[in-house]
mmCIF file of C-alpha atoms and ligand atoms in Angstrom:
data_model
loop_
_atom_site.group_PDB
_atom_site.id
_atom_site.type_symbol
_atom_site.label_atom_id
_atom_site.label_comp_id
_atom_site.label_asym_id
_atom_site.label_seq_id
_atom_site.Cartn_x
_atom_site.Cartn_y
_atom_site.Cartn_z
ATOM 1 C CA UNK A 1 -20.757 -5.838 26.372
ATOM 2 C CA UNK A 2 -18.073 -5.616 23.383
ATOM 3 C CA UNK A 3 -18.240 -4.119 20.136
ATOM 4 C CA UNK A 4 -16.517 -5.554 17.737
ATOM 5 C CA UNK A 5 -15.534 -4.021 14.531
ATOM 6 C CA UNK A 6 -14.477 -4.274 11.018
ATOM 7 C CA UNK A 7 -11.926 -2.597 9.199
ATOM 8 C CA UNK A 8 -11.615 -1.996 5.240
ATOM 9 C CA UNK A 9 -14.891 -3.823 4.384
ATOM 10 C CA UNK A 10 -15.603 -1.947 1.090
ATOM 11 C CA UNK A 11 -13.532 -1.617 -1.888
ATOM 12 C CA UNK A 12 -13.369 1.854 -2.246
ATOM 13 C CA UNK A 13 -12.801 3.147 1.425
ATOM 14 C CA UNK A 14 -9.475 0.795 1.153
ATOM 15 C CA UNK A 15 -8.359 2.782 -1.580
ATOM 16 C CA UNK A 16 -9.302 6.248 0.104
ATOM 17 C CA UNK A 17 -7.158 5.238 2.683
ATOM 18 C CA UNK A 18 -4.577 4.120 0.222
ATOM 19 C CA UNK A 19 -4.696 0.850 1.809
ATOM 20 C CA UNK A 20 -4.248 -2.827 0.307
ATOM 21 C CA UNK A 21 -7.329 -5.126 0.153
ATOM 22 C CA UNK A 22 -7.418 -7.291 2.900
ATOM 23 C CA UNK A 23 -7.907 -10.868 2.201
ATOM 24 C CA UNK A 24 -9.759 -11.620 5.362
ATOM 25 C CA UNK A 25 -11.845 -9.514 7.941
ATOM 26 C CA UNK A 26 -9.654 -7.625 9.949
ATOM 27 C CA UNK A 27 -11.177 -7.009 13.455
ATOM 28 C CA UNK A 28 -10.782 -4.532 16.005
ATOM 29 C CA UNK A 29 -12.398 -3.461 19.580
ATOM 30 C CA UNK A 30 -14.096 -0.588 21.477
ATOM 31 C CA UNK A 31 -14.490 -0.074 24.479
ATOM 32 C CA UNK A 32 -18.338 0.003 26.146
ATOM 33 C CA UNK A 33 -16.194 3.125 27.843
ATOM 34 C CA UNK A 34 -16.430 4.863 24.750
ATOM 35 C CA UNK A 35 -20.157 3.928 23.516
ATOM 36 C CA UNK A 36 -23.040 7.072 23.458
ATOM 37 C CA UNK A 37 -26.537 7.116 22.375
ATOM 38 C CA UNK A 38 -28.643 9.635 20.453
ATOM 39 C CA UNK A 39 -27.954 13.405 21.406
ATOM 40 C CA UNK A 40 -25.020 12.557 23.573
ATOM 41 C CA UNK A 41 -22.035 14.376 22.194
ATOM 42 C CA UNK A 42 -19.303 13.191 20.699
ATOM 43 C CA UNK A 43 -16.386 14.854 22.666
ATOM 44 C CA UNK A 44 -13.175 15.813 20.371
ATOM 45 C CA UNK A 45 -10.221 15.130 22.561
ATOM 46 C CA UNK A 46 -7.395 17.770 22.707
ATOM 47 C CA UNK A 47 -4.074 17.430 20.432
ATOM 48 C CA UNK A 48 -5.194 14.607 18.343
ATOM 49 C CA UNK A 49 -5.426 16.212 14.776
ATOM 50 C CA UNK A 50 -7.788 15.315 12.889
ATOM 51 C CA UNK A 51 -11.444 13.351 14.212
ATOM 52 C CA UNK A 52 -13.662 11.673 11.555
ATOM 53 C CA UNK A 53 -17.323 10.050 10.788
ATOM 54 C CA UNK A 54 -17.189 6.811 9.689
ATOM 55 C CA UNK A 55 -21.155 5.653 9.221
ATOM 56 C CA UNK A 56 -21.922 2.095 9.778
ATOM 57 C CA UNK A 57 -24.403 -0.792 9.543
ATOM 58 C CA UNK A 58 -24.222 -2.958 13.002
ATOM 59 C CA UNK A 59 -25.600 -5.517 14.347
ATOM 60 C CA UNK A 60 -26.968 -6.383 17.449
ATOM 61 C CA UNK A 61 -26.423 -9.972 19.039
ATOM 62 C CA UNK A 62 -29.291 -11.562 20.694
ATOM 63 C CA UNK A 63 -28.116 -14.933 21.907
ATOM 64 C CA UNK A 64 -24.552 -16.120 22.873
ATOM 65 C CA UNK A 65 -22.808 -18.290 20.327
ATOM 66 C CA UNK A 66 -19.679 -19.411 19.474
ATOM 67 C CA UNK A 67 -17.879 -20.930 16.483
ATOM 68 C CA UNK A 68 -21.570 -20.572 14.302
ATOM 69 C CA UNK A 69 -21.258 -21.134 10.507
ATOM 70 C CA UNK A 70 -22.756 -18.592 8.453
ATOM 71 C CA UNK A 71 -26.315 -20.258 8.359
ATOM 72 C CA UNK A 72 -26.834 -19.905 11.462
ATOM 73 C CA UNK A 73 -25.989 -16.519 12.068
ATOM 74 C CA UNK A 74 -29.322 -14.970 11.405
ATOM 75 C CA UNK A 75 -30.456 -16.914 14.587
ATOM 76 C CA UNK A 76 -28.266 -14.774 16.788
ATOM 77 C CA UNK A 77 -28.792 -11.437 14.913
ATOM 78 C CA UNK A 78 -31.641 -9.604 17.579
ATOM 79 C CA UNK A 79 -31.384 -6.875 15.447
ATOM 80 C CA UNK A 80 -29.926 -3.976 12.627
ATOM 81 C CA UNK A 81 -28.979 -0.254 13.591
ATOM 82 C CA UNK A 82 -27.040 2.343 12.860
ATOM 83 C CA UNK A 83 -23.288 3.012 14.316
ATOM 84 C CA UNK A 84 -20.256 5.906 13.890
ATOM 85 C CA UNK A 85 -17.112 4.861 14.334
ATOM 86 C CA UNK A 86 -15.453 8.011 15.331
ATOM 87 C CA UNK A 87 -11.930 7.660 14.762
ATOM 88 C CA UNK A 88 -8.862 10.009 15.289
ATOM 89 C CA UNK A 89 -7.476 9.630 11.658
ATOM 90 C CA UNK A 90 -4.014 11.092 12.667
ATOM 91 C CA UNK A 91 -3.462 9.211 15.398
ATOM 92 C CA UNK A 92 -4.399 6.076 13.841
ATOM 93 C CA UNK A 93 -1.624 6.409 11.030
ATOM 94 C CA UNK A 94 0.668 7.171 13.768
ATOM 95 C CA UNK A 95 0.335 4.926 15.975
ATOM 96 C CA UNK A 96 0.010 1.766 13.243
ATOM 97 C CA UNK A 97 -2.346 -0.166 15.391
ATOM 98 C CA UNK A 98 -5.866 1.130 16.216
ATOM 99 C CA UNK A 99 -6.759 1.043 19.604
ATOM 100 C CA UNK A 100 -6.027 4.675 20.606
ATOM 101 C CA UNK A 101 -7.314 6.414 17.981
ATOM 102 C CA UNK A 102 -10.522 4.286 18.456
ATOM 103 C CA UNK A 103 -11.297 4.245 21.725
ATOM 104 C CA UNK A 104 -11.581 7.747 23.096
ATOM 105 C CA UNK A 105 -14.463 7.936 25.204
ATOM 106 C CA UNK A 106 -17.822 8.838 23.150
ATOM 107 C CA UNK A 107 -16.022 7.456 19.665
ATOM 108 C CA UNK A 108 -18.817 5.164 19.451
ATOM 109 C CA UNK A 109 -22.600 6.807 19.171
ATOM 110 C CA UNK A 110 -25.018 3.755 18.561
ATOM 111 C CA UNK A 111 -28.488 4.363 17.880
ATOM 112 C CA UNK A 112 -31.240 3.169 20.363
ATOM 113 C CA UNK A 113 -33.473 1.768 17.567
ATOM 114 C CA UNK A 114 -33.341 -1.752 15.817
ATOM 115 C CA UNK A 115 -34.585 -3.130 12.931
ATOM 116 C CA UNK A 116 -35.954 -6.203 13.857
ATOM 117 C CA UNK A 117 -37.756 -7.708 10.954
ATOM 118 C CA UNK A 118 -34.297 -7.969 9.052
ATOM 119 C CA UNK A 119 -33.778 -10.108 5.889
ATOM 120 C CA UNK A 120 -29.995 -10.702 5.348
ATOM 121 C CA UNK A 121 -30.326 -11.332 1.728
ATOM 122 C CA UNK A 122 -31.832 -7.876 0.891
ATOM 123 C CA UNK A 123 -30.147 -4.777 0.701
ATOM 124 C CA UNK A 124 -28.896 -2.526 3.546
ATOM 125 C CA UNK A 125 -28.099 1.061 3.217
ATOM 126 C CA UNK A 126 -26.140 3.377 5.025
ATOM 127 C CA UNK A 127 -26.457 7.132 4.588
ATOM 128 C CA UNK A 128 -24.008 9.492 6.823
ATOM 129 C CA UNK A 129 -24.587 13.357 6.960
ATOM 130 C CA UNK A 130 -22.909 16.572 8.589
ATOM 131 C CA UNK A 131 -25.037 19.083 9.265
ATOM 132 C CA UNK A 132 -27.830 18.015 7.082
ATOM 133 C CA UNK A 133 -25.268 17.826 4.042
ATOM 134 C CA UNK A 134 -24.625 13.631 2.783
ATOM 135 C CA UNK A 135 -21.224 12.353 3.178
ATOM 136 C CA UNK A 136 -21.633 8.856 2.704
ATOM 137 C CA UNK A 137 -24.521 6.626 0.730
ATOM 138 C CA UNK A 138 -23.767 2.922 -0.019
ATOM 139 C CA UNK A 139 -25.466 -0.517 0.543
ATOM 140 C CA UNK A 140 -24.475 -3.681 2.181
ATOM 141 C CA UNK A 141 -24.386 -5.074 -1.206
ATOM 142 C CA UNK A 142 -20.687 -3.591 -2.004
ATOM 143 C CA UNK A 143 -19.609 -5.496 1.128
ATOM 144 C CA UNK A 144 -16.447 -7.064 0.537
ATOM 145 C CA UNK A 145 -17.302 -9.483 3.455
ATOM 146 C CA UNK A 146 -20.755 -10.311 4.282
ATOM 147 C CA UNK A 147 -22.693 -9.773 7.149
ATOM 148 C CA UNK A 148 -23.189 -13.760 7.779
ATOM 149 C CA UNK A 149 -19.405 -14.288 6.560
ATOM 150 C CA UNK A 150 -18.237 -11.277 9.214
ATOM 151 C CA UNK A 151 -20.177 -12.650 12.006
ATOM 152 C CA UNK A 152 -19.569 -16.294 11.458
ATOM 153 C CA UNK A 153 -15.846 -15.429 11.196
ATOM 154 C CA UNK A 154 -15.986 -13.193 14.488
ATOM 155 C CA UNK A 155 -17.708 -15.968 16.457
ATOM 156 C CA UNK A 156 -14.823 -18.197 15.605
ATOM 157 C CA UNK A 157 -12.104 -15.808 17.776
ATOM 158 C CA UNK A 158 -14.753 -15.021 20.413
ATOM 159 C CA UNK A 159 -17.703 -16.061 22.061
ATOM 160 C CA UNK A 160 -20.386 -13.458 20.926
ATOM 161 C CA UNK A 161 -22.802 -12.494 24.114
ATOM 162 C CA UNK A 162 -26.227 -11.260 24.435
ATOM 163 C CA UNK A 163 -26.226 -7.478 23.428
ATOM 164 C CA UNK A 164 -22.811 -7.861 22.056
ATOM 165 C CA UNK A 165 -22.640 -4.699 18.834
ATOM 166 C CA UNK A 166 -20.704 -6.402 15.890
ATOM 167 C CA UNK A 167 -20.064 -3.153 12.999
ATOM 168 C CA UNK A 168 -19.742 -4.080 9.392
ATOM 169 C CA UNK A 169 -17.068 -1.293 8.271
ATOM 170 C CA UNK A 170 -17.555 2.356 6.458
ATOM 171 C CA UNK A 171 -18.267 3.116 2.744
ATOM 172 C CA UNK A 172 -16.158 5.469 1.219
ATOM 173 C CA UNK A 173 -16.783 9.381 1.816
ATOM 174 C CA UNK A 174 -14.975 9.295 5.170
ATOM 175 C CA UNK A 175 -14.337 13.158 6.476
ATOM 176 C CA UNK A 176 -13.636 15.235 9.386
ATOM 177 C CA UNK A 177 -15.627 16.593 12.250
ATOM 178 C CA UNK A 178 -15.136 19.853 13.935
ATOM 179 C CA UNK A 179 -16.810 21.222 16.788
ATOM 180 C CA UNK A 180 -20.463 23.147 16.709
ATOM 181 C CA UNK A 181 -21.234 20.046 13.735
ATOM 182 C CA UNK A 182 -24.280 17.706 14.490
ATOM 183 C CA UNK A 183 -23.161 13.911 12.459
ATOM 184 C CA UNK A 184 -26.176 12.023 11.650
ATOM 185 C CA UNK A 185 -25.750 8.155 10.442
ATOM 186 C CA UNK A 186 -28.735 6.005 8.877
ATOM 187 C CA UNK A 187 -29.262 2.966 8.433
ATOM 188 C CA UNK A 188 -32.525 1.586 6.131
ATOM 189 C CA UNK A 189 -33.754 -2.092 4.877
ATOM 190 C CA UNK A 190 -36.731 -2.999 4.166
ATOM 191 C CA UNK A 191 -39.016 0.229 4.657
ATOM 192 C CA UNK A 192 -37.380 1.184 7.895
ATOM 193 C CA UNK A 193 -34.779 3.272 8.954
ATOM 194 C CA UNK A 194 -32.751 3.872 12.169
ATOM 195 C CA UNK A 195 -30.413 6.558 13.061
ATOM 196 C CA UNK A 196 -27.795 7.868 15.554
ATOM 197 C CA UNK A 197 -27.664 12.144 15.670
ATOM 198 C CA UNK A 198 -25.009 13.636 18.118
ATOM 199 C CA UNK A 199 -23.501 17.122 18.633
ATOM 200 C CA UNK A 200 -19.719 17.624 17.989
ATOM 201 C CA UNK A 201 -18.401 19.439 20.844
HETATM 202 MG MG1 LIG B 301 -14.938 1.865 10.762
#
């Protein structure tokens, strides 16, 4: 199992960052190592600065494909949920590339609850709050690449597997955790909604 993520995918977390558009998905990994479910705690490692939430939309992959066009990627989708992409901000400037400051063990709390009865072409929200107070709102609509775009482009670097996790990138609102917090991300479309709550230890 891989999860495969996306960087920069909304206009105005680029500029948050103070980074340039990107013209085409850029992609990055996680370790399974580093994956947690509801409840589990997300574990801040020692000496790396500063730790933040980054809510998501994912998706879950139900049937191994490779090279699909973006038709056909709602035939692979199993399912919608909700994903944070911890990531040790400080680090990650530092290093230049990403896979430290994304991979620390429990960076990756996915919920255990999927929307099944997805429609692709209607909205998909994300909400992300810290203890109880919202951080981040936005909808898959302010996307810069689509889900079917995203997946259909993924699929062409690497075969996608059953229960494969493919995340779609953060809105802005991006902040810091600290220990004794409890992060809560949401994900809702079409009457339903999913989340992932963990303790900050
Ligand atoms: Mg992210």
């Amino acid at each position: 199992m891989k999860v495969v993520l996306t960087g920069l995918n909304y206009i105005n977390h680029a500029r948050e960052l103070g980074m340039d558009l990107p013209e085409y998905p850029i992609i990055f990994l996680k370790p399974s190592t580093a994956v947690i479910g509801p409840g589990d705690p997300i574990v801040l490692p020692e000496e790396v600065g500063r730790v933040d939430y980054e809510g998501e939309i994912a998706v879950v992959i139900g049937k191994r494909c490779k090279a699909i066009s973006e038709e056909e990627v709602p035939k692979v989708i199993r399912g919608i949920t909700a994903l944070n992409d911890v990531t040790a901000r400080d680090v990650q400037r530092r290093d230049g590339q990403w896979t430290r400051a994304k991979s620390y063990d429990t960076f990756c709390p996915i919920s255990d609850e999927l929307i099944e009865d997805f429609d692709l072409s209607q909205p998909i929200e994300v909400e992300t709050r810290v203890n109880g107070r919202l951080r981040q709102r936005d909808s898959s609509a302010n996307m810069i690449f689509s889900i079917p775009y995203l997946v259909s482009f993924i699929s062409r670097v690497m075969t996608l597997e059953e229960g494969d996790v493919i995340a779609t990138g953060t809105p802005p609102g991006i902040g810091p955790l600290n220990s004794g917090d409890e992060v809560e991300v949401s994900v809702i479309h079409k009457g339903r909604r999913v989340e992932v709550v963990n303790p900050v230890v």
